[in-house]
């Protein structure tokens, strides 16, 4: 008989991974479709698959999408605290850079942009992905591991609401 090994994964990790999986599946549809079209047109040619993925303008737009999703995660959590103010400034700085790079759309679309511009697009994309993943896990961690003061405040509000319902 084989014994099954059970690994207990914390709830915030499993929920975070699920959220990230669905977000990547949905947000990266342009990349997935490029791969599918490349395979249907040219067969399983690694060079053509690379060319279909190598679309800097698409990654630039996806960077803005992931940054905005990260801002949403921060805003929907508890209050937009001072600890998140760094991300707030970084968000606006990166959006300004993305806006500047969008003006070079034609060069990014036909791959005639210089190497530094393409590199900047990919760096911004990687930064936005890492920020999204970090804040997504942090959001779920805070849900399942609240601070005692926050937990006490939430419990008090719940008790007050329940008491109000009993009085009606």
GROMACS .gro file of N, CA and C in nm, residues 5-162:
model
  474
    5UNK      N    1   0.103   1.129   0.103
    5UNK     CA    2   0.163   1.235   0.184
    5UNK      C    3   0.076   1.359   0.170
    6UNK      N    4   0.032   1.408   0.282
    6UNK     CA    5  -0.051   1.528   0.279
    6UNK      C    6   0.035   1.647   0.319
    7UNK      N    7   0.035   1.743   0.234
    7UNK     CA    8   0.108   1.866   0.262
    7UNK      C    9   0.005   1.974   0.290
    8UNK      N   10   0.016   2.033   0.405
    8UNK     CA   11  -0.080   2.137   0.441
    8UNK      C   12  -0.025   2.272   0.393
    9UNK      N   13  -0.095   2.327   0.297
    9UNK     CA   14  -0.058   2.456   0.241
    9UNK      C   15  -0.145   2.562   0.307
   10UNK      N   16  -0.083   2.668   0.355
   10UNK     CA   17  -0.164   2.775   0.415
   10UNK      C   18  -0.268   2.827   0.316
   11UNK      N   19  -0.382   2.865   0.369
   11UNK     CA   20  -0.495   2.911   0.287
   11UNK      C   21  -0.458   3.033   0.202
   12UNK      N   22  -0.377   3.124   0.259
   12UNK     CA   23  -0.343   3.244   0.182
   12UNK      C   24  -0.255   3.209   0.061
   13UNK      N   25  -0.175   3.104   0.071
   13UNK     CA   26  -0.093   3.065  -0.044
   13UNK      C   27  -0.180   3.000  -0.151
   14UNK      N   28  -0.270   2.910  -0.111
   14UNK     CA   29  -0.355   2.845  -0.211
   14UNK      C   30  -0.447   2.945  -0.278
   15UNK      N   31  -0.507   3.035  -0.201
   15UNK     CA   32  -0.593   3.137  -0.262
   15UNK      C   33  -0.513   3.233  -0.350
   16UNK      N   34  -0.393   3.269  -0.306
   16UNK     CA   35  -0.308   3.356  -0.386
   16UNK      C   36  -0.268   3.291  -0.517
   17UNK      N   37  -0.229   3.163  -0.512
   17UNK     CA   38  -0.193   3.093  -0.635
   17UNK      C   39  -0.311   3.080  -0.730
   18UNK      N   40  -0.429   3.054  -0.674
   18UNK     CA   41  -0.549   3.043  -0.759
   18UNK      C   42  -0.578   3.177  -0.827
   19UNK      N   43  -0.571   3.284  -0.752
   19UNK     CA   44  -0.597   3.416  -0.808
   19UNK      C   45  -0.495   3.452  -0.915
   20UNK      N   46  -0.370   3.423  -0.888
   20UNK     CA   47  -0.263   3.454  -0.984
   20UNK      C   48  -0.279   3.369  -1.110
   21UNK      N   49  -0.315   3.242  -1.094
   21UNK     CA   50  -0.336   3.155  -1.210
   21UNK      C   51  -0.444   3.212  -1.301
   22UNK      N   52  -0.560   3.246  -1.243
   22UNK     CA   53  -0.670   3.297  -1.325
   22UNK      C   54  -0.636   3.433  -1.386
   23UNK      N   55  -0.563   3.514  -1.313
   23UNK     CA   56  -0.523   3.645  -1.365
   23UNK      C   57  -0.428   3.628  -1.483
   24UNK      N   58  -0.331   3.538  -1.469
   24UNK     CA   59  -0.237   3.514  -1.579
   24UNK      C   60  -0.308   3.454  -1.699
   25UNK      N   61  -0.399   3.363  -1.673
   25UNK     CA   62  -0.472   3.300  -1.782
   25UNK      C   63  -0.550   3.406  -1.860
   26UNK      N   64  -0.618   3.495  -1.790
   26UNK     CA   65  -0.699   3.597  -1.856
   26UNK      C   66  -0.617   3.712  -1.915
   27UNK      N   67  -0.526   3.768  -1.836
   27UNK     CA   68  -0.451   3.884  -1.884
   27UNK      C   69  -0.354   3.851  -1.997
   28UNK      N   70  -0.303   3.731  -2.000
   28UNK     CA   71  -0.205   3.695  -2.102
   28UNK      C   72  -0.267   3.629  -2.224
   29UNK      N   73  -0.398   3.646  -2.244
   29UNK     CA   74  -0.464   3.588  -2.361
   29UNK      C   75  -0.398   3.634  -2.492
   30UNK      N   76  -0.358   3.761  -2.507
   30UNK     CA   77  -0.291   3.797  -2.633
   30UNK      C   78  -0.164   3.715  -2.658
   31UNK      N   79  -0.090   3.683  -2.554
   31UNK     CA   80   0.031   3.602  -2.570
   31UNK      C   81  -0.006   3.459  -2.605
   32UNK      N   82  -0.105   3.402  -2.530
   32UNK     CA   83  -0.145   3.264  -2.559
   32UNK      C   84  -0.198   3.252  -2.703
   33UNK      N   85  -0.277   3.349  -2.745
   33UNK     CA   86  -0.333   3.343  -2.881
   33UNK      C   87  -0.222   3.356  -2.986
   34UNK      N   88  -0.122   3.438  -2.958
   34UNK     CA   89  -0.008   3.448  -3.050
   34UNK      C   90   0.064   3.315  -3.066
   35UNK      N   91   0.079   3.243  -2.957
   35UNK     CA   92   0.143   3.111  -2.962
   35UNK      C   93   0.057   3.013  -3.041
   36UNK      N   94  -0.074   3.012  -3.014
   36UNK     CA   95  -0.165   2.921  -3.084
   36UNK      C   96  -0.166   2.951  -3.234
   37UNK      N   97  -0.172   3.078  -3.270
   37UNK     CA   98  -0.172   3.115  -3.412
   37UNK      C   99  -0.040   3.077  -3.477
   38UNK      N  100   0.070   3.099  -3.406
   38UNK     CA  101   0.201   3.062  -3.460
   38UNK      C  102   0.211   2.912  -3.484
   39UNK      N  103   0.162   2.833  -3.389
   39UNK     CA  104   0.167   2.687  -3.406
   39UNK      C  105   0.076   2.643  -3.520
   40UNK      N  106  -0.042   2.706  -3.533
   40UNK     CA  107  -0.133   2.666  -3.641
   40UNK      C  108  -0.080   2.708  -3.778
   41UNK      N  109  -0.008   2.821  -3.785
   41UNK     CA  110   0.045   2.868  -3.913
   41UNK      C  111   0.176   2.800  -3.952
   42UNK      N  112   0.267   2.781  -3.857
   42UNK     CA  113   0.402   2.735  -3.889
   42UNK      C  114   0.439   2.601  -3.827
   43UNK      N  115   0.346   2.540  -3.756
   43UNK     CA  116   0.380   2.416  -3.687
   43UNK      C  117   0.455   2.448  -3.558
   44UNK      N  118   0.513   2.346  -3.499
   44UNK     CA  119   0.582   2.365  -3.371
   44UNK      C  120   0.726   2.407  -3.397
   45UNK      N  121   0.741   2.530  -3.446
   45UNK     CA  122   0.872   2.588  -3.473
   45UNK      C  123   0.906   2.684  -3.359
   46UNK      N  124   1.013   2.654  -3.286
   46UNK     CA  125   1.049   2.736  -3.171
   46UNK      C  126   1.081   2.879  -3.210
   47UNK      N  127   1.142   2.898  -3.327
   47UNK     CA  128   1.174   3.034  -3.371
   47UNK      C  129   1.048   3.115  -3.395
   48UNK      N  130   0.948   3.055  -3.459
   48UNK     CA  131   0.823   3.127  -3.485
   48UNK      C  132   0.743   3.148  -3.357
   49UNK      N  133   0.749   3.054  -3.263
   49UNK     CA  134   0.683   3.074  -3.134
   49UNK      C  135   0.749   3.190  -3.061
   50UNK      N  136   0.882   3.195  -3.064
   50UNK     CA  137   0.954   3.307  -3.001
   50UNK      C  138   0.913   3.439  -3.064
   51UNK      N  139   0.903   3.442  -3.196
   51UNK     CA  140   0.863   3.565  -3.265
   51UNK      C  141   0.721   3.607  -3.226
   52UNK      N  142   0.633   3.509  -3.205
   52UNK     CA  143   0.496   3.544  -3.168
   52UNK      C  144   0.489   3.599  -3.025
   53UNK      N  145   0.578   3.550  -2.939
   53UNK     CA  146   0.580   3.598  -2.801
   53UNK      C  147   0.654   3.730  -2.791
   54UNK      N  148   0.750   3.752  -2.876
   54UNK     CA  149   0.836   3.870  -2.872
   54UNK      C  150   0.761   3.992  -2.928
   55UNK      N  151   0.663   4.040  -2.852
   55UNK     CA  152   0.583   4.156  -2.892
   55UNK      C  153   0.591   4.261  -2.782
   56UNK      N  154   0.686   4.351  -2.788
   56UNK     CA  155   0.705   4.448  -2.680
   56UNK      C  156   0.582   4.534  -2.651
   57UNK      N  157   0.508   4.574  -2.753
   57UNK     CA  158   0.393   4.660  -2.730
   57UNK      C  159   0.287   4.588  -2.647
   58UNK      N  160   0.265   4.460  -2.674
   58UNK     CA  161   0.169   4.381  -2.597
   58UNK      C  162   0.211   4.376  -2.451
   59UNK      N  163   0.340   4.354  -2.425
   59UNK     CA  164   0.389   4.348  -2.287
   59UNK      C  165   0.381   4.484  -2.219
   60UNK      N  166   0.392   4.590  -2.295
   60UNK     CA  167   0.379   4.724  -2.239
   60UNK      C  168   0.236   4.746  -2.188
   61UNK      N  169   0.139   4.709  -2.269
   61UNK     CA  170  -0.001   4.723  -2.229
   61UNK      C  171  -0.033   4.630  -2.112
   62UNK      N  172   0.020   4.508  -2.114
   62UNK     CA  173  -0.002   4.415  -2.004
   62UNK      C  174   0.060   4.466  -1.874
   63UNK      N  175   0.171   4.538  -1.884
   63UNK     CA  176   0.233   4.597  -1.765
   63UNK      C  177   0.136   4.694  -1.698
   64UNK      N  178   0.075   4.779  -1.778
   64UNK     CA  179  -0.022   4.874  -1.723
   64UNK      C  180  -0.140   4.801  -1.661
   65UNK      N  181  -0.182   4.691  -1.723
   65UNK     CA  182  -0.294   4.612  -1.669
   65UNK      C  183  -0.258   4.552  -1.534
   66UNK      N  184  -0.140   4.493  -1.522
   66UNK     CA  185  -0.100   4.433  -1.395
   66UNK      C  186  -0.077   4.539  -1.288
   67UNK      N  187  -0.023   4.654  -1.324
   67UNK     CA  188  -0.005   4.761  -1.226
   67UNK      C  189  -0.140   4.811  -1.174
   68UNK      N  190  -0.236   4.827  -1.263
   68UNK     CA  191  -0.368   4.873  -1.222
   68UNK      C  192  -0.438   4.768  -1.136
   69UNK      N  193  -0.421   4.641  -1.169
   69UNK     CA  194  -0.478   4.534  -1.087
   69UNK      C  195  -0.416   4.536  -0.948
   70UNK      N  196  -0.286   4.562  -0.940
   70UNK     CA  197  -0.218   4.570  -0.810
   70UNK      C  198  -0.272   4.686  -0.729
   71UNK      N  199  -0.294   4.800  -0.794
   71UNK     CA  200  -0.351   4.914  -0.723
   71UNK      C  201  -0.491   4.880  -0.672
   72UNK      N  202  -0.569   4.809  -0.752
   72UNK     CA  203  -0.702   4.767  -0.709
   72UNK      C  204  -0.694   4.676  -0.586
   73UNK      N  205  -0.600   4.583  -0.588
   73UNK     CA  206  -0.583   4.492  -0.473
   73UNK      C  207  -0.554   4.572  -0.347
   74UNK      N  208  -0.468   4.672  -0.359
   74UNK     CA  209  -0.433   4.753  -0.242
   74UNK      C  210  -0.552   4.836  -0.194
   75UNK      N  211  -0.629   4.888  -0.287
   75UNK     CA  212  -0.743   4.972  -0.251
   75UNK      C  213  -0.859   4.891  -0.194
   76UNK      N  214  -0.879   4.769  -0.242
   76UNK     CA  215  -0.992   4.690  -0.193
   76UNK      C  216  -0.964   4.626  -0.059
   77UNK      N  217  -0.836   4.615  -0.024
   77UNK     CA  218  -0.801   4.562   0.107
   77UNK      C  219  -0.841   4.663   0.213
   78UNK      N  220  -0.773   4.660   0.322
   78UNK     CA  221  -0.806   4.759   0.424
   78UNK      C  222  -0.771   4.897   0.371
   79UNK      N  223  -0.761   4.992   0.457
   79UNK     CA  224  -0.735   5.128   0.414
   79UNK      C  225  -0.604   5.138   0.338
   80UNK      N  226  -0.599   5.229   0.243
   80UNK     CA  227  -0.478   5.250   0.164
   80UNK      C  228  -0.378   5.319   0.255
   81UNK      N  229  -0.304   5.239   0.327
   81UNK     CA  230  -0.220   5.292   0.436
   81UNK      C  231  -0.092   5.354   0.385
   82UNK      N  232  -0.022   5.416   0.478
   82UNK     CA  233   0.103   5.481   0.444
   82UNK      C  234   0.208   5.382   0.399
   83UNK      N  235   0.197   5.256   0.442
   83UNK     CA  236   0.294   5.155   0.399
   83UNK      C  237   0.284   5.129   0.250
   84UNK      N  238   0.171   5.160   0.190
   84UNK     CA  239   0.153   5.140   0.047
   84UNK      C  240   0.182   5.266  -0.033
   85UNK      N  241   0.220   5.374   0.032
   85UNK     CA  242   0.242   5.498  -0.040
   85UNK      C  243   0.359   5.485  -0.137
   86UNK      N  244   0.458   5.400  -0.105
   86UNK     CA  245   0.568   5.379  -0.198
   86UNK      C  246   0.516   5.322  -0.329
   87UNK      N  247   0.428   5.222  -0.321
   87UNK     CA  248   0.372   5.165  -0.443
   87UNK      C  249   0.291   5.271  -0.517
   88UNK      N  250   0.220   5.354  -0.445
   88UNK     CA  251   0.139   5.458  -0.506
   88UNK      C  252   0.226   5.548  -0.595
   89UNK      N  253   0.341   5.590  -0.543
   89UNK     CA  254   0.432   5.675  -0.622
   89UNK      C  255   0.496   5.596  -0.736
   90UNK      N  256   0.533   5.472  -0.709
   90UNK     CA  257   0.591   5.387  -0.812
   90UNK      C  258   0.491   5.361  -0.924
   91UNK      N  259   0.365   5.342  -0.886
   91UNK     CA  260   0.258   5.319  -0.984
   91UNK      C  261   0.249   5.436  -1.082
   92UNK      N  262   0.243   5.557  -1.029
   92UNK     CA  263   0.232   5.672  -1.117
   92UNK      C  264   0.358   5.695  -1.199
   93UNK      N  265   0.475   5.668  -1.143
   93UNK     CA  266   0.599   5.682  -1.219
   93UNK      C  267   0.604   5.581  -1.333
   94UNK      N  268   0.568   5.457  -1.304
   94UNK     CA  269   0.570   5.355  -1.409
   94UNK      C  270   0.464   5.382  -1.515
   95UNK      N  271   0.348   5.434  -1.474
   95UNK     CA  272   0.246   5.469  -1.575
   95UNK      C  273   0.292   5.583  -1.664
   96UNK      N  274   0.366   5.678  -1.608
   96UNK     CA  275   0.421   5.786  -1.691
   96UNK      C  276   0.521   5.730  -1.793
   97UNK      N  277   0.605   5.638  -1.748
   97UNK     CA  278   0.702   5.577  -1.840
   97UNK      C  279   0.629   5.496  -1.947
   98UNK      N  280   0.526   5.421  -1.906
   98UNK     CA  281   0.447   5.343  -2.002
   98UNK      C  282   0.382   5.437  -2.103
   99UNK      N  283   0.327   5.549  -2.055
   99UNK     CA  284   0.267   5.647  -2.145
   99UNK      C  285   0.368   5.702  -2.244
  100UNK      N  286   0.489   5.727  -2.196
  100UNK     CA  287   0.596   5.774  -2.286
  100UNK      C  288   0.629   5.667  -2.389
  101UNK      N  289   0.636   5.542  -2.348
  101UNK     CA  290   0.670   5.434  -2.440
  101UNK      C  291   0.557   5.404  -2.539
  102UNK      N  292   0.433   5.432  -2.501
  102UNK     CA  293   0.322   5.410  -2.594
  102UNK      C  294   0.335   5.502  -2.715
  103UNK      N  295   0.397   5.618  -2.695
  103UNK     CA  296   0.418   5.708  -2.809
  103UNK      C  297   0.512   5.646  -2.913
  104UNK      N  298   0.586   5.543  -2.875
  104UNK     CA  299   0.674   5.472  -2.969
  104UNK      C  300   0.607   5.343  -3.018
  105UNK      N  301   0.474   5.347  -3.025
  105UNK     CA  302   0.395   5.229  -3.059
  105UNK      C  303   0.437   5.165  -3.190
  106UNK      N  304   0.454   5.243  -3.294
  106UNK     CA  305   0.484   5.183  -3.425
  106UNK      C  306   0.617   5.108  -3.422
  107UNK      N  307   0.718   5.162  -3.355
  107UNK     CA  308   0.845   5.092  -3.345
  107UNK      C  309   0.837   4.966  -3.262
  108UNK      N  310   0.752   4.968  -3.158
  108UNK     CA  311   0.736   4.849  -3.074
  108UNK      C  312   0.654   4.742  -3.143
  109UNK      N  313   0.559   4.783  -3.226
  109UNK     CA  314   0.475   4.685  -3.294
  109UNK      C  315   0.549   4.613  -3.406
  110UNK      N  316   0.628   4.687  -3.483
  110UNK     CA  317   0.699   4.622  -3.595
  110UNK      C  318   0.841   4.584  -3.559
  111UNK      N  319   0.874   4.587  -3.429
  111UNK     CA  320   1.002   4.542  -3.375
  111UNK      C  321   1.121   4.622  -3.428
  112UNK      N  322   1.097   4.748  -3.464
  112UNK     CA  323   1.207   4.831  -3.512
  112UNK      C  324   1.260   4.925  -3.404
  113UNK      N  325   1.206   4.915  -3.285
  113UNK     CA  326   1.253   4.999  -3.174
  113UNK      C  327   1.393   4.955  -3.134
  114UNK      N  328   1.468   5.047  -3.077
  114UNK     CA  329   1.604   5.012  -3.038
  114UNK      C  330   1.604   4.916  -2.918
  115UNK      N  331   1.719   4.857  -2.893
  115UNK     CA  332   1.732   4.755  -2.789
  115UNK      C  333   1.698   4.810  -2.652
  116UNK      N  334   1.741   4.932  -2.621
  116UNK     CA  335   1.716   4.990  -2.489
  116UNK      C  336   1.568   5.008  -2.462
  117UNK      N  337   1.494   5.048  -2.563
  117UNK     CA  338   1.349   5.067  -2.547
  117UNK      C  339   1.281   4.933  -2.521
  118UNK      N  340   1.318   4.830  -2.598
  118UNK     CA  341   1.260   4.697  -2.577
  118UNK      C  342   1.296   4.645  -2.438
  119UNK      N  343   1.421   4.665  -2.398
  119UNK     CA  344   1.465   4.620  -2.267
  119UNK      C  345   1.387   4.689  -2.156
  120UNK      N  346   1.364   4.819  -2.171
  120UNK     CA  347   1.286   4.894  -2.072
  120UNK      C  348   1.144   4.840  -2.063
  121UNK      N  349   1.084   4.806  -2.175
  121UNK     CA  350   0.949   4.749  -2.175
  121UNK      C  351   0.947   4.617  -2.098
  122UNK      N  352   1.044   4.531  -2.123
  122UNK     CA  353   1.047   4.402  -2.054
  122UNK      C  354   1.078   4.417  -1.906
  123UNK      N  355   1.162   4.511  -1.871
  123UNK     CA  356   1.192   4.535  -1.729
  123UNK      C  357   1.067   4.584  -1.657
  124UNK      N  358   0.994   4.676  -1.718
  124UNK     CA  359   0.870   4.725  -1.658
  124UNK      C  360   0.769   4.611  -1.644
  125UNK      N  361   0.762   4.524  -1.744
  125UNK     CA  362   0.670   4.410  -1.737
  125UNK      C  363   0.707   4.318  -1.621
  126UNK      N  364   0.834   4.287  -1.607
  126UNK     CA  365   0.878   4.198  -1.499
  126UNK      C  366   0.852   4.263  -1.363
  127UNK      N  367   0.879   4.392  -1.350
  127UNK     CA  368   0.852   4.463  -1.224
  127UNK      C  369   0.704   4.459  -1.192
  128UNK      N  370   0.620   4.483  -1.292
  128UNK     CA  371   0.475   4.485  -1.266
  128UNK      C  372   0.424   4.346  -1.228
  129UNK      N  373   0.479   4.241  -1.288
  129UNK     CA  374   0.441   4.104  -1.252
  129UNK      C  375   0.481   4.074  -1.107
  130UNK      N  376   0.605   4.107  -1.071
  130UNK     CA  377   0.651   4.081  -0.935
  130UNK      C  378   0.571   4.161  -0.832
  131UNK      N  379   0.541   4.286  -0.862
  131UNK     CA  380   0.460   4.365  -0.770
  131UNK      C  381   0.321   4.304  -0.754
  132UNK      N  382   0.261   4.262  -0.865
  132UNK     CA  383   0.129   4.201  -0.860
  132UNK      C  384   0.132   4.075  -0.772
  133UNK      N  385   0.229   3.987  -0.796
  133UNK     CA  386   0.236   3.862  -0.720
  133UNK      C  387   0.258   3.891  -0.572
  134UNK      N  388   0.349   3.983  -0.540
  134UNK     CA  389   0.378   4.015  -0.400
  134UNK      C  390   0.254   4.069  -0.329
  135UNK      N  391   0.188   4.168  -0.389
  135UNK     CA  392   0.072   4.228  -0.323
  135UNK      C  393  -0.049   4.135  -0.322
  136UNK      N  394  -0.058   4.045  -0.418
  136UNK     CA  395  -0.168   3.948  -0.416
  136UNK      C  396  -0.153   3.853  -0.298
  137UNK      N  397  -0.033   3.799  -0.279
  137UNK     CA  398  -0.010   3.711  -0.163
  137UNK      C  399  -0.025   3.789  -0.032
  138UNK      N  400   0.025   3.911  -0.029
  138UNK     CA  401   0.014   3.992   0.093
  138UNK      C  402  -0.132   4.019   0.128
  139UNK      N  403  -0.213   4.044   0.024
  139UNK     CA  404  -0.356   4.069   0.046
  139UNK      C  405  -0.421   3.947   0.113
  140UNK      N  406  -0.399   3.828   0.058
  140UNK     CA  407  -0.458   3.709   0.117
  140UNK      C  408  -0.398   3.677   0.253
  141UNK      N  409  -0.270   3.706   0.273
  141UNK     CA  410  -0.209   3.684   0.404
  141UNK      C  411  -0.277   3.771   0.509
  142UNK      N  412  -0.304   3.895   0.474
  142UNK     CA  413  -0.370   3.985   0.569
  142UNK      C  414  -0.514   3.944   0.596
  143UNK      N  415  -0.579   3.882   0.499
  143UNK     CA  416  -0.716   3.835   0.521
  143UNK      C  417  -0.715   3.721   0.623
  144UNK      N  418  -0.624   3.625   0.606
  144UNK     CA  419  -0.624   3.506   0.692
  144UNK      C  420  -0.542   3.523   0.819
  145UNK      N  421  -0.460   3.626   0.827
  145UNK     CA  422  -0.380   3.651   0.947
  145UNK      C  423  -0.392   3.798   0.987
  146UNK      N  424  -0.511   3.839   1.031
  146UNK     CA  425  -0.528   3.980   1.064
  146UNK      C  426  -0.451   4.018   1.191
  147UNK      N  427  -0.417   4.143   1.198
  147UNK     CA  428  -0.354   4.193   1.320
  147UNK      C  429  -0.458   4.191   1.431
  148UNK      N  430  -0.413   4.180   1.553
  148UNK     CA  431  -0.507   4.167   1.664
  148UNK      C  432  -0.595   4.291   1.678
  149UNK      N  433  -0.539   4.408   1.655
  149UNK     CA  434  -0.620   4.529   1.667
  149UNK      C  435  -0.728   4.533   1.559
  150UNK      N  436  -0.689   4.500   1.437
  150UNK     CA  437  -0.786   4.497   1.328
  150UNK      C  438  -0.892   4.390   1.354
  151UNK      N  439  -0.847   4.275   1.402
  151UNK     CA  440  -0.941   4.167   1.429
  151UNK      C  441  -1.040   4.207   1.538
  152UNK      N  442  -0.990   4.270   1.642
  152UNK     CA  443  -1.076   4.314   1.751
  152UNK      C  444  -1.177   4.417   1.699
  153UNK      N  445  -1.131   4.508   1.614
  153UNK     CA  446  -1.221   4.610   1.559
  153UNK      C  447  -1.328   4.545   1.471
  154UNK      N  448  -1.290   4.448   1.390
  154UNK     CA  449  -1.386   4.379   1.304
  154UNK      C  450  -1.487   4.301   1.387
  155UNK      N  451  -1.439   4.234   1.491
  155UNK     CA  452  -1.530   4.159   1.578
  155UNK      C  453  -1.628   4.252   1.649
  156UNK      N  454  -1.579   4.367   1.692
  156UNK     CA  455  -1.666   4.462   1.760
  156UNK      C  456  -1.773   4.514   1.664
  157UNK      N  457  -1.733   4.544   1.540
  157UNK     CA  458  -1.831   4.591   1.441
  157UNK      C  459  -1.934   4.482   1.412
  158UNK      N  460  -1.888   4.357   1.402
  158UNK     CA  461  -1.981   4.245   1.377
  158UNK      C  462  -2.078   4.228   1.493
  159UNK      N  463  -2.027   4.240   1.616
  159UNK     CA  464  -2.115   4.228   1.732
  159UNK      C  465  -2.216   4.342   1.738
  160UNK      N  466  -2.172   4.463   1.704
  160UNK     CA  467  -2.265   4.577   1.703
  160UNK      C  468  -2.373   4.557   1.598
  161UNK      N  469  -2.334   4.505   1.481
  161UNK     CA  470  -2.432   4.478   1.376
  161UNK      C  471  -2.531   4.370   1.420
  162UNK      N  472  -2.481   4.265   1.482
  162UNK     CA  473  -2.568   4.158   1.530
  162UNK      C  474  -2.663   4.210   1.640
   0.00000   0.00000   0.00000
